[in-house]
Coordinates of C-alpha atoms in Angstrom, one line a residue:
Chain A
M1026 CA -23.3 6.9 -55.1
G1027 CA -21.1 9.9 -54.4
M1028 CA -18.3 9.9 -51.8
R1029 CA -20.6 11.5 -49.2
D1030 CA -23.1 8.7 -49.5
L1031 CA -20.3 6.1 -49.4
V1032 CA -18.9 7.4 -46.2
D1033 CA -22.4 7.6 -44.7
E1034 CA -22.7 3.9 -45.6
L1035 CA -19.3 3.2 -44.0
S1036 CA -20.3 5.0 -40.9
A1037 CA -23.6 3.1 -40.6
K1038 CA -21.7 -0.2 -41.0
R1039 CA -19.3 0.7 -38.3
T1040 CA -22.1 1.8 -36.0
R1041 CA -23.9 -1.5 -36.6
I1042 CA -20.8 -3.6 -36.0
R1043 CA -19.9 -1.8 -32.8
K1044 CA -23.2 -3.0 -31.4
M1045 CA -21.6 -6.4 -31.3
G1046 CA -24.0 -9.3 -30.9
G1047 CA -27.0 -7.0 -30.4
E1048 CA -28.9 -5.5 -27.6
E1049 CA -30.0 -8.8 -26.0
A1050 CA -26.6 -10.4 -26.1
V1051 CA -25.0 -7.3 -24.6
L1052 CA -27.7 -7.4 -21.8
R1053 CA -26.8 -11.0 -21.1
Q1054 CA -23.1 -10.2 -21.0
H1055 CA -23.7 -7.5 -18.5
A1056 CA -26.1 -9.7 -16.5
A1057 CA -23.3 -12.2 -16.2
G1058 CA -21.2 -9.5 -14.5
K1059 CA -19.0 -9.0 -17.5
L1060 CA -18.2 -5.9 -19.5
T1061 CA -18.5 -6.1 -23.3
V1062 CA -15.3 -6.4 -25.4
R1063 CA -15.5 -2.8 -26.4
E1064 CA -15.9 -1.6 -22.9
R1065 CA -12.9 -3.6 -21.9
L1066 CA -10.8 -2.1 -24.7
D1067 CA -11.9 1.4 -23.6
L1068 CA -10.4 0.7 -20.2
L1069 CA -7.2 -0.9 -21.5
F1070 CA -6.0 1.8 -24.0
D1071 CA -5.3 5.4 -23.5
P1072 CA -8.3 7.4 -24.7
G1073 CA -8.4 7.8 -28.5
T1074 CA -5.4 5.6 -29.2
F1075 CA -7.1 2.3 -30.2
A1076 CA -6.9 1.5 -33.9
E1077 CA -9.1 -1.4 -34.9
I1078 CA -8.0 -4.0 -37.5
G1079 CA -10.6 -6.0 -39.4
I1080 CA -13.8 -4.5 -38.1
H1081 CA -15.7 -5.5 -41.3
A1082 CA -14.8 -9.1 -41.0
T1083 CA -17.6 -11.6 -40.9
H1084 CA -17.9 -15.4 -41.0
A1085 CA -16.3 -17.4 -43.8
G1086 CA -19.6 -18.3 -45.4
I1087 CA -18.9 -22.0 -45.4
A1088 CA -21.2 -23.1 -42.6
P1089 CA -24.8 -23.7 -43.9
D1090 CA -26.3 -22.6 -40.6
L1091 CA -24.6 -19.2 -40.7
A1092 CA -26.0 -18.4 -44.2
G1093 CA -27.6 -15.0 -44.3
R1094 CA -26.4 -14.1 -40.8
E1095 CA -23.8 -11.5 -39.9
T1096 CA -21.1 -12.1 -37.2
P1097 CA -20.0 -8.6 -36.3
A1098 CA -16.2 -8.3 -36.4
D1099 CA -16.4 -12.1 -36.6
G1100 CA -16.5 -12.4 -32.8
V1101 CA -13.1 -10.9 -32.1
V1102 CA -11.9 -7.3 -31.8
A1103 CA -8.3 -6.9 -32.9
G1104 CA -6.0 -3.9 -33.2
F1105 CA -3.4 -1.8 -31.5
G1106 CA -3.2 1.2 -29.2
R1107 CA -1.3 2.8 -26.4
I1108 CA -1.2 1.8 -22.7
D1109 CA 0.3 4.5 -20.5
G1110 CA 1.7 5.9 -23.7
R1111 CA 3.3 2.7 -24.9
L1112 CA 2.2 0.7 -27.9
A1113 CA 0.6 -2.8 -27.6
S1114 CA -1.4 -5.1 -29.8
V1115 CA -4.6 -6.8 -28.7
I1116 CA -6.9 -9.7 -29.6
A1117 CA -10.1 -9.5 -27.6
Y1118 CA -12.8 -12.2 -28.0
D1119 CA -16.4 -11.0 -28.1
F1120 CA -18.7 -13.5 -26.3
T1121 CA -21.8 -11.7 -27.6
V1122 CA -21.0 -12.9 -31.1
M1123 CA -21.3 -16.7 -31.4
A1124 CA -19.9 -17.1 -27.9
G1125 CA -16.6 -15.6 -29.0
S1126 CA -15.9 -18.7 -30.9
M1127 CA -12.7 -18.7 -33.1
G1128 CA -14.0 -18.6 -36.6
R1129 CA -11.9 -18.9 -39.8
T1130 CA -12.1 -15.1 -40.6
A1131 CA -11.5 -14.3 -37.0
E1132 CA -8.3 -16.2 -37.1
I1133 CA -7.0 -14.2 -40.1
K1134 CA -7.6 -11.1 -38.0
C1135 CA -5.8 -12.6 -35.1
N1136 CA -2.8 -13.5 -37.3
R1137 CA -2.7 -9.8 -38.4
A1138 CA -2.8 -8.5 -34.8
R1139 CA 0.0 -11.0 -33.8
E1140 CA 2.0 -9.7 -36.7
V1141 CA 1.8 -6.2 -35.3
A1142 CA 3.2 -7.4 -32.0
Y1143 CA 5.8 -9.8 -33.4
T1144 CA 7.3 -7.8 -36.2
K1145 CA 7.0 -4.4 -34.5
R1146 CA 8.2 -6.0 -31.2
V1147 CA 5.5 -4.7 -28.9
P1148 CA 3.5 -6.6 -26.2
M1149 CA 0.7 -8.9 -27.2
I1150 CA -2.4 -9.0 -25.1
W1151 CA -5.3 -11.4 -25.4
L1152 CA -8.6 -10.8 -23.6
I1153 CA -10.2 -14.2 -23.6
D1154 CA -13.9 -14.8 -23.4
S1155 CA -14.5 -17.5 -25.9
A1156 CA -16.1 -20.9 -26.3
G1157 CA -13.1 -22.1 -28.3
A1158 CA -13.0 -23.2 -31.9
R1159 CA -16.1 -22.5 -34.0
I1160 CA -16.8 -26.1 -34.9
Q1161 CA -19.0 -25.3 -37.9
E1162 CA -16.1 -23.7 -39.6
A1163 CA -13.3 -25.9 -38.3
I1164 CA -14.8 -29.3 -39.1
G1165 CA -13.2 -31.4 -41.7
S1166 CA -9.5 -32.0 -42.4
K1167 CA -9.5 -29.4 -45.2
S1168 CA -10.0 -26.7 -42.6
F1169 CA -8.3 -28.2 -39.6
A1170 CA -5.1 -29.6 -41.1
G1171 CA -3.7 -26.1 -41.7
S1172 CA -4.6 -24.6 -38.3
G1173 CA -2.8 -24.2 -35.0
L1174 CA 0.0 -21.9 -36.1
L1175 CA -1.0 -19.4 -33.4
F1176 CA 0.6 -21.6 -30.7
R1177 CA 3.8 -22.0 -32.7
E1178 CA 4.1 -18.2 -33.1
E1179 CA 3.3 -17.6 -29.5
S1180 CA 6.0 -20.0 -28.5
I1181 CA 8.6 -18.5 -30.8
M1182 CA 7.8 -15.0 -29.5
S1183 CA 8.0 -16.0 -25.9
G1184 CA 10.7 -14.0 -24.3
V1185 CA 10.9 -11.6 -27.2
V1186 CA 7.8 -9.5 -26.4
P1187 CA 5.7 -9.7 -23.2
Q1188 CA 2.6 -11.8 -23.8
V1189 CA -0.4 -11.5 -21.5
A1190 CA -3.6 -13.6 -21.6
A1191 CA -6.4 -12.2 -19.4
M1192 CA -9.1 -14.7 -18.7
M1193 CA -12.4 -12.7 -18.7
G1194 CA -14.8 -15.5 -19.5
P1195 CA -14.5 -19.1 -20.7
G1196 CA -11.4 -20.3 -22.6
A1197 CA -11.9 -23.8 -23.8
A1198 CA -9.6 -26.1 -25.8
G1199 CA -7.8 -23.8 -28.3
T1200 CA -8.3 -20.7 -26.2
A1201 CA -6.8 -22.5 -23.2
Y1202 CA -3.4 -23.0 -24.8
I1203 CA -3.1 -19.2 -25.4
P1204 CA -2.8 -18.5 -21.6
A1205 CA -0.7 -21.7 -21.2
L1206 CA 2.0 -20.1 -23.4
A1207 CA 1.5 -16.5 -22.1
D1208 CA 3.7 -14.9 -19.5
F1209 CA 0.9 -13.5 -17.3
V1210 CA -2.6 -14.9 -16.8
P1211 CA -5.0 -13.0 -14.6
M1212 CA -8.4 -14.6 -14.1
V1213 CA -11.6 -13.0 -13.1
R1214 CA -13.3 -14.7 -10.2
G1215 CA -16.6 -16.3 -10.9
T1216 CA -16.8 -15.6 -14.7
S1217 CA -13.6 -17.0 -16.1
N1218 CA -12.5 -20.6 -16.6
M1219 CA -10.2 -22.6 -18.8
A1220 CA -9.9 -26.2 -19.6
L1221 CA -8.6 -28.3 -22.5
G1222 CA -12.0 -30.0 -22.6
G1223 CA -15.1 -28.2 -21.4
P1224 CA -17.8 -29.9 -19.3
P1225 CA -19.8 -31.4 -22.2
L1226 CA -16.7 -32.9 -23.7
V1227 CA -15.5 -34.2 -20.3
K1228 CA -19.0 -35.8 -19.7
A1229 CA -18.9 -37.4 -23.2
V1230 CA -15.3 -38.7 -23.1
V1231 CA -14.6 -39.6 -19.5
G1232 CA -18.1 -39.6 -18.0
E1233 CA -17.3 -37.0 -15.3
D1234 CA -20.1 -34.6 -14.3
I1235 CA -18.6 -31.3 -13.4
T1236 CA -19.3 -27.5 -13.8
A1237 CA -17.0 -25.2 -15.7
E1238 CA -16.1 -23.4 -12.5
E1239 CA -15.2 -26.7 -10.6
L1240 CA -13.3 -27.9 -13.7
G1241 CA -11.2 -24.8 -14.4
G1242 CA -12.4 -21.7 -12.5
S1243 CA -10.1 -19.1 -11.2
K1244 CA -9.8 -20.8 -7.8
V1245 CA -8.7 -24.1 -9.4
H1246 CA -6.1 -22.5 -11.5
C1247 CA -4.8 -19.8 -9.1
E1248 CA -4.7 -22.1 -6.0
V1249 CA -4.3 -25.7 -7.2
S1250 CA -3.0 -26.1 -10.8
G1251 CA -0.7 -23.0 -10.9
C1252 CA -1.9 -22.2 -14.5
G1253 CA -3.4 -18.8 -13.4
D1254 CA -1.2 -16.0 -12.0
L1255 CA -3.7 -13.8 -10.2
E1256 CA -7.4 -14.0 -9.2
V1257 CA -9.1 -10.6 -9.7
E1258 CA -12.5 -9.4 -8.5
D1259 CA -14.0 -8.2 -11.8
D1260 CA -13.3 -7.1 -15.3
R1261 CA -12.1 -3.6 -14.2
A1262 CA -9.6 -5.1 -11.7
C1263 CA -8.5 -7.5 -14.5
I1264 CA -7.7 -4.7 -16.9
R1265 CA -6.0 -2.8 -14.1
A1266 CA -3.8 -5.8 -13.4
V1267 CA -2.8 -6.1 -17.0
K1268 CA -1.7 -2.5 -17.1
D1269 CA 0.1 -2.7 -13.8
Y1270 CA 2.0 -5.8 -14.9
L1271 CA 3.1 -4.3 -18.2
A1272 CA 4.4 -1.2 -16.5
Y1273 CA 7.3 -3.3 -15.3
F1274 CA 8.2 -4.6 -18.7
P1275 CA 10.1 -3.2 -21.7
A1276 CA 8.3 -3.4 -25.1
N1277 CA 10.6 -6.2 -26.1
N1278 CA 13.8 -8.0 -25.0
T1279 CA 16.2 -5.6 -26.7
E1280 CA 15.0 -2.6 -24.6
R1281 CA 15.6 -1.9 -20.9
P1282 CA 12.7 -2.2 -18.5
P1283 CA 11.1 1.2 -18.0
G1284 CA 12.3 3.3 -15.0
A1285 CA 9.9 5.4 -13.1
P1286 CA 10.4 8.6 -11.0
C1287 CA 10.9 7.7 -7.4
D1288 CA 10.7 9.9 -4.3
D1289 CA 11.2 7.1 -1.8
P1290 CA 14.7 7.8 -0.4
A1291 CA 17.3 5.3 -1.6
D1292 CA 18.9 5.2 1.9
R1293 CA 15.6 4.9 3.8
R1294 CA 16.2 2.8 6.9
E1295 CA 13.5 0.5 8.1
E1296 CA 13.4 0.1 11.8
A1297 CA 10.8 -2.7 11.7
L1298 CA 13.4 -5.0 10.1
L1299 CA 15.3 -5.0 13.3
T1300 CA 12.7 -7.1 15.2
L1301 CA 11.0 -9.0 12.4
V1302 CA 13.0 -12.2 12.5
P1303 CA 12.1 -14.2 15.7
D1304 CA 15.0 -15.1 18.0
S1305 CA 14.1 -18.8 17.7
P1306 CA 15.3 -20.1 14.3
R1307 CA 12.4 -22.5 14.4
R1308 CA 9.8 -19.7 14.4
A1309 CA 8.1 -18.3 11.3
Y1310 CA 7.6 -14.7 10.2
D1311 CA 6.0 -13.2 7.1
V1312 CA 8.8 -12.5 4.5
K1313 CA 6.4 -10.2 2.5
K1314 CA 6.9 -7.7 5.3
V1315 CA 10.6 -7.6 4.4
V1316 CA 9.7 -7.2 0.7
R1317 CA 7.3 -4.3 1.4
A1318 CA 9.7 -2.6 3.8
V1319 CA 12.5 -2.6 1.2
V1320 CA 10.9 -1.8 -2.2
D1321 CA 9.8 1.6 -3.4
H1322 CA 6.7 2.8 -1.4
G1323 CA 6.0 -0.8 -0.3
V1324 CA 4.4 -1.6 -3.7
F1325 CA 4.7 -5.2 -4.6
F1326 CA 3.0 -6.8 -7.6
E1327 CA 2.9 -10.5 -6.4
L1328 CA 2.4 -13.3 -9.0
K1329 CA 0.8 -16.6 -8.1
P1330 CA 0.1 -15.4 -4.5
A1331 CA -2.3 -18.2 -3.7
W1332 CA -0.3 -21.1 -5.2
A1333 CA 3.0 -22.6 -3.9
K1334 CA 2.9 -20.0 -1.1
N1335 CA 6.2 -21.3 0.4
V1336 CA 8.0 -19.2 -2.2
V1337 CA 7.0 -15.6 -2.9
V1338 CA 7.6 -14.1 -6.3
G1339 CA 6.7 -10.7 -7.8
L1340 CA 7.6 -7.4 -9.3
A1341 CA 8.5 -4.2 -7.6
R1342 CA 10.8 -1.2 -8.0
L1343 CA 14.0 -0.1 -6.3
A1344 CA 14.9 3.6 -6.9
G1345 CA 12.4 3.5 -9.7
A1346 CA 13.9 0.5 -11.6
P1347 CA 11.9 -2.7 -12.0
V1348 CA 13.1 -5.8 -10.1
G1349 CA 11.9 -9.3 -9.7
I1350 CA 11.7 -10.6 -6.1
V1351 CA 12.2 -14.2 -5.2
A1352 CA 11.7 -14.8 -1.4
N1353 CA 11.3 -17.9 0.7
Q1354 CA 8.2 -17.7 2.9
P1355 CA 8.8 -19.2 6.4
M1356 CA 5.1 -18.9 7.1
V1357 CA 4.3 -21.7 4.7
L1358 CA 5.9 -25.2 5.1
G1359 CA 8.6 -23.4 7.0
G1360 CA 9.8 -22.0 3.7
A1361 CA 11.0 -25.4 2.5
L1362 CA 10.9 -25.8 -1.3
D1363 CA 8.7 -28.4 -2.9
V1364 CA 7.8 -29.3 -6.4
D1365 CA 5.4 -26.5 -7.0
A1366 CA 7.5 -23.8 -5.4
A1367 CA 10.5 -24.8 -7.5
D1368 CA 8.3 -24.7 -10.6
K1369 CA 6.9 -21.3 -9.7
A1370 CA 10.3 -19.7 -8.9
A1371 CA 12.1 -21.2 -11.9
R1372 CA 9.4 -19.8 -14.3
F1373 CA 9.6 -16.4 -12.7
I1374 CA 13.4 -16.3 -12.9
M1375 CA 13.2 -17.1 -16.6
L1376 CA 10.5 -14.4 -17.1
C1377 CA 12.7 -11.7 -15.5
D1378 CA 15.9 -12.9 -17.2
A1379 CA 14.1 -12.8 -20.6
F1380 CA 13.2 -9.1 -20.2
G1381 CA 16.3 -7.8 -18.5
I1382 CA 14.7 -7.4 -15.1
P1383 CA 17.2 -7.7 -12.3
L1384 CA 16.5 -10.4 -9.6
V1385 CA 16.6 -9.9 -5.8
F1386 CA 16.7 -13.1 -3.8
L1387 CA 15.7 -13.1 -0.1
Q1388 CA 16.8 -16.3 1.5
D1389 CA 15.4 -18.1 4.5
V1390 CA 15.2 -21.6 3.4
P1391 CA 15.6 -24.8 5.4
G1392 CA 16.2 -26.7 2.1
F1393 CA 14.1 -28.8 -0.2
M1394 CA 11.4 -31.0 1.2
V1395 CA 12.4 -34.5 1.8
G1396 CA 10.3 -37.7 2.0
S1397 CA 8.7 -40.3 -0.2
K1398 CA 5.9 -38.0 -1.3
V1399 CA 8.1 -35.4 -2.8
E1400 CA 10.5 -37.9 -4.3
R1401 CA 7.7 -39.6 -6.1
A1402 CA 6.5 -36.3 -7.3
G1403 CA 9.9 -35.8 -8.9
I1404 CA 11.4 -33.2 -6.6
I1405 CA 14.9 -33.9 -8.1
R1406 CA 13.7 -33.0 -11.5
H1407 CA 11.6 -30.0 -10.3
G1408 CA 14.4 -28.7 -8.0
A1409 CA 16.7 -28.9 -11.0
K1410 CA 14.5 -26.4 -12.9
M1411 CA 15.3 -23.8 -10.3
L1412 CA 19.1 -24.6 -10.4
Y1413 CA 18.9 -24.4 -14.2
A1414 CA 16.9 -21.1 -14.3
V1415 CA 19.1 -19.3 -11.8
S1416 CA 22.3 -20.6 -13.6
E1417 CA 21.1 -19.4 -17.0
A1418 CA 20.0 -16.0 -15.7
T1419 CA 22.5 -13.2 -16.8
V1420 CA 20.5 -10.3 -15.4
P1421 CA 21.9 -8.5 -12.3
K1422 CA 21.3 -10.8 -9.3
L1423 CA 21.4 -9.7 -5.7
T1424 CA 21.2 -12.0 -2.8
V1425 CA 20.3 -11.3 0.9
V1426 CA 20.6 -14.2 3.3
L1427 CA 18.0 -13.3 6.0
R1428 CA 18.3 -16.4 8.1
K1429 CA 18.6 -20.0 6.9
A1430 CA 20.5 -20.9 3.8
Y1431 CA 20.6 -24.6 4.0
G1432 CA 21.7 -27.2 1.4
A1433 CA 20.6 -26.9 -2.2
G1434 CA 18.1 -24.2 -1.0
Y1435 CA 21.2 -21.9 -0.8
F1436 CA 22.2 -22.7 -4.3
V1437 CA 18.8 -22.3 -6.0
M1438 CA 18.3 -19.0 -4.2
C1439 CA 21.4 -17.6 -5.8
G1440 CA 24.1 -18.6 -3.4
R1441 CA 27.7 -17.5 -4.1
G1442 CA 28.2 -20.2 -6.8
Y1443 CA 25.4 -18.8 -8.9
E1444 CA 27.0 -15.5 -9.9
P1445 CA 25.2 -13.0 -7.6
D1446 CA 26.6 -9.5 -8.3
L1447 CA 26.3 -8.9 -4.6
I1448 CA 25.6 -11.4 -1.8
V1449 CA 25.1 -10.1 1.8
A1450 CA 23.8 -11.5 5.0
W1451 CA 21.8 -10.3 8.0
P1452 CA 23.5 -11.2 11.3
T1453 CA 21.0 -13.9 11.8
A1454 CA 22.2 -15.8 8.7
E1455 CA 23.1 -19.5 8.8
I1456 CA 24.8 -20.7 5.6
S1457 CA 25.2 -24.4 5.9
V1458 CA 25.0 -27.8 4.1
M1459 CA 22.2 -28.5 6.6
G1460 CA 20.8 -27.2 9.9
P1461 CA 22.7 -27.6 13.1
E1462 CA 20.4 -30.3 14.5
G1463 CA 20.5 -32.5 11.4
G1464 CA 24.2 -31.9 10.9
T1465 CA 25.0 -32.8 14.5
N1466 CA 23.0 -36.0 14.4
I1467 CA 25.0 -37.2 11.4
V1468 CA 28.5 -36.0 12.1
F1469 CA 28.6 -36.7 15.9
R1470 CA 26.3 -39.8 15.9
R1471 CA 28.9 -42.0 17.6
E1472 CA 29.9 -39.4 20.2
I1473 CA 26.3 -38.6 21.1
A1474 CA 25.5 -42.3 21.5
A1475 CA 28.6 -42.9 23.7
A1476 CA 28.0 -40.0 26.0
A1477 CA 26.8 -40.5 29.5
D1478 CA 24.0 -37.9 28.8
P1479 CA 23.3 -38.1 25.1
D1480 CA 20.8 -35.3 25.1
A1481 CA 23.2 -32.9 26.8
E1482 CA 25.9 -34.0 24.5
R1483 CA 23.7 -33.4 21.4
A1484 CA 22.7 -29.9 22.7
R1485 CA 26.4 -29.0 23.3
R1486 CA 27.4 -30.2 19.8
V1487 CA 24.5 -28.3 18.2
E1488 CA 25.7 -25.1 19.8
E1489 CA 29.2 -25.8 18.6
F1490 CA 27.8 -26.5 15.1
R1491 CA 25.9 -23.2 15.2
K1492 CA 29.1 -21.3 15.7
L1493 CA 30.5 -22.7 12.5
I1494 CA 27.7 -21.4 10.4
N1495 CA 27.3 -17.8 11.6
P1496 CA 27.6 -15.3 8.8
Y1497 CA 31.1 -14.1 10.0
M1498 CA 32.4 -17.6 9.0
A1499 CA 31.4 -17.1 5.3
A1500 CA 32.3 -13.4 5.5
G1501 CA 35.6 -14.2 7.0
A1502 CA 36.4 -16.5 4.1
A1503 CA 35.3 -13.6 1.7
L1504 CA 32.6 -15.9 0.4
I1505 CA 29.9 -13.4 1.1
D1506 CA 30.4 -9.7 0.4
D1507 CA 29.2 -8.3 3.7
V1508 CA 27.2 -8.7 6.8
I1509 CA 24.6 -5.9 7.0
D1510 CA 22.3 -4.3 9.5
P1511 CA 18.8 -5.4 8.3
R1512 CA 17.6 -1.7 8.5
E1513 CA 20.1 -0.9 5.7
T1514 CA 18.8 -3.5 3.3
R1515 CA 17.1 -1.1 0.9
G1516 CA 20.2 1.1 0.5
V1517 CA 22.5 -1.9 0.0
L1518 CA 20.2 -3.3 -2.7
I1519 CA 19.9 0.0 -4.5
R1520 CA 23.7 0.5 -4.6
G1521 CA 24.1 -3.1 -5.7
L1522 CA 21.7 -2.6 -8.6
E1523 CA 23.4 0.6 -9.7
M1524 CA 26.8 -1.2 -9.7
A1525 CA 25.4 -4.2 -11.6
R1526 CA 23.6 -2.1 -14.3
T1527 CA 26.3 -2.7 -16.9
K1528 CA 26.7 -6.4 -16.1
T1529 CA 27.9 -8.3 -19.2
L1530 CA 28.1 -12.1 -19.2
L1531 CA 28.6 -13.9 -22.5
R1532 CA 27.6 -17.6 -22.4
P1533 CA 29.0 -20.2 -24.8
W1534 CA 27.0 -20.5 -28.0
K1535 CA 24.4 -23.2 -28.0
K1536 CA 21.2 -23.8 -29.8
H1537 CA 19.5 -24.2 -26.5
G1538 CA 20.1 -26.2 -23.3
V1539 CA 18.1 -29.2 -22.3
M1540 CA 16.0 -27.8 -19.6
P1541 CA 14.9 -30.3 -16.9
V1542 CA 11.2 -29.6 -17.4
Chain B
M657 CA -21.4 -30.6 9.1
P658 CA -18.0 -29.9 10.8
E659 CA -15.1 -29.0 8.5
E660 CA -12.0 -31.2 8.5
I661 CA -8.7 -29.4 9.1
K662 CA -5.9 -31.4 7.4
A663 CA -2.2 -31.3 7.9
H664 CA -0.5 -29.8 4.8
I665 CA 2.9 -31.3 5.6
T666 CA 4.2 -34.5 7.1
G667 CA 5.6 -33.9 10.6
V668 CA 5.3 -34.3 14.4
V669 CA 2.7 -32.5 16.4
F670 CA 4.7 -29.9 18.4
E671 CA 1.9 -28.1 20.1
I672 CA -1.9 -28.1 20.4
A673 CA -2.7 -24.4 19.9
A674 CA -6.5 -24.4 20.3
T675 CA -8.7 -26.3 22.7
P676 CA -12.1 -27.9 21.8
G677 CA -14.8 -25.3 22.0
A678 CA -12.4 -22.4 21.5
R679 CA -13.4 -19.7 18.9
V680 CA -10.8 -19.3 16.2
A681 CA -10.5 -16.8 13.3
A682 CA -9.5 -17.7 9.8
G683 CA -5.7 -18.0 9.9
D684 CA -5.4 -18.8 13.6
P685 CA -3.2 -21.8 14.4
V686 CA -5.1 -24.8 15.6
I687 CA -2.1 -27.1 16.0
V688 CA 1.6 -26.5 15.3
L689 CA 3.6 -29.2 13.5
E690 CA 7.3 -29.6 13.6
S691 CA 8.8 -30.4 10.2
M692 CA 12.0 -29.5 8.4
K693 CA 13.2 -28.3 11.8
M694 CA 10.6 -25.5 11.7
E695 CA 7.4 -24.9 13.7
I696 CA 4.7 -24.9 11.1
P697 CA 1.2 -23.8 12.1
V698 CA -1.9 -25.6 10.8
E699 CA -4.4 -22.8 10.5
A700 CA -8.2 -22.6 10.7
P701 CA -9.4 -22.2 7.1
R702 CA -12.3 -19.9 8.3
D703 CA -13.8 -18.4 11.5
G704 CA -15.5 -21.0 13.7
A705 CA -15.3 -23.0 16.9
V706 CA -13.0 -26.0 17.3
K707 CA -15.1 -29.1 17.7
E708 CA -12.4 -31.7 18.2
I709 CA -8.6 -32.1 18.2
L710 CA -7.8 -35.5 16.7
V711 CA -4.1 -35.6 17.5
R712 CA -1.8 -35.4 20.5
E713 CA 1.6 -33.8 21.0
G714 CA 4.4 -35.9 19.8
Q715 CA 2.3 -37.8 17.3
T716 CA 3.5 -38.1 13.7
V717 CA 1.0 -37.1 11.1
Q718 CA 1.1 -37.5 7.3
E719 CA 0.3 -34.8 4.8
G720 CA -3.5 -34.9 4.3
D721 CA -4.3 -36.4 7.7
V722 CA -7.3 -34.8 9.5
V723 CA -5.9 -33.2 12.7
A724 CA -9.0 -31.3 13.9
L725 CA -12.6 -30.6 13.2
L726 CA -14.1 -27.1 13.0
E727 CA -17.7 -26.4 13.8

């Protein structure tokens, strides 16, 4: 055959492989409300930039029942391309080919795609729609004993390059640990699920009858387990979320997070902030209103919005520069921190610190939850995660005390002892070891009991206590940098960020700390 | 089948915010608990009518206790 015939043959092969698992399988994929893997990649990458790796791959030829069959691209599309002009590597499972199962050849391709991300220091993205390991090819120690390196590599590269695992179908066993180790895990409502053991295995091993959706659907992971970061409506919204998320991140941990042009004035005053905090310190308000009022154009990319809602975390921009926001939410549990909230905030702080994204803390916290329930759940250990994460973080840290800053809540939300580059307070701030009521009951227990009218005495003491914790006490001792008009919050934060841009903190050498996980 | 509304935090009932028979929208407070020195609303999980309030003001409830029924 001459070259012309050979390239015609090549072209025919490519065309056949790009049909994936065939017409019927593609129809089934669409009927399930899912896009095909190639449609997803068209949405993910800038037009014409995707370069595929390993398109000719097929199964390893070791499973008798696969003899004579072809598995196009071996059930996974790998390669690299540009997202908003920036390079990223991808591994996208193809459910139309053997349910996207991880075959032996497929794994070789995946290793290659990870190599692109890890040695070229660009983001790694997985689009997961896979039944898990292809048992026919993984069975037997000869095959299995050498496998599993993907999780080691993913762990090692954590914090070096951004890693995103989008759940766009099932992810069982092997494909559930990929999201577990990734930084960001959006999940498509209704079609995605993940579990270490799928329903048939669960039935066989522990006898429980349960659907994949009930076992590990998006609602379970985004509202209950905390393993998912964002529930999204469909495949398009999922790809959009991946791109929006990555826009806040540098390609790797040696680069600065990408700035964006910003026409939202840096000194924009927000009148609404004057009346947002209720006069009664016992009343709740929505802290997300503060976040949206302060950040560029009110755009806030919230992570884990439906889990541990007593703390709000997410990405935004200030004068075009990415920032991570950590805010107590008085609307939920009064903003008190519990086990899940500490876990959520600690992880987010580590994420931002790893990629040089400055942190903004908005404090209104009555402290950590107390009581037997949280103690038995290990609140000491979980609360310590947050202390640890905020202590370790060397990125610029800015703190605004909106109202309550009680007890260890003040510490973990980057109080003065935790190296904030700027710490300011609204006039409503109360920085105190505990609230006035609790403090009075302990300090003046005897006086209150001995008084002719104990209730009146308690009320009088509470008011006295309150005078000791108004923000001018801390500001008067130069322990906070300023008391600010809430309407000026945006300008204060932007000036603080500009000041802290060249922050340099060198920690003592260590192999690594012993994180209280 | 009425839906149970459960307390999501241990605390004292501070206020009954909705009366039996009242229509509530998802997110409306049904009762308000006091806990951690804060007034914390227990909200209707969906639109509906309050069938019954199972607690009274001043009563201590544990996390997970059913405080009201929604029709």
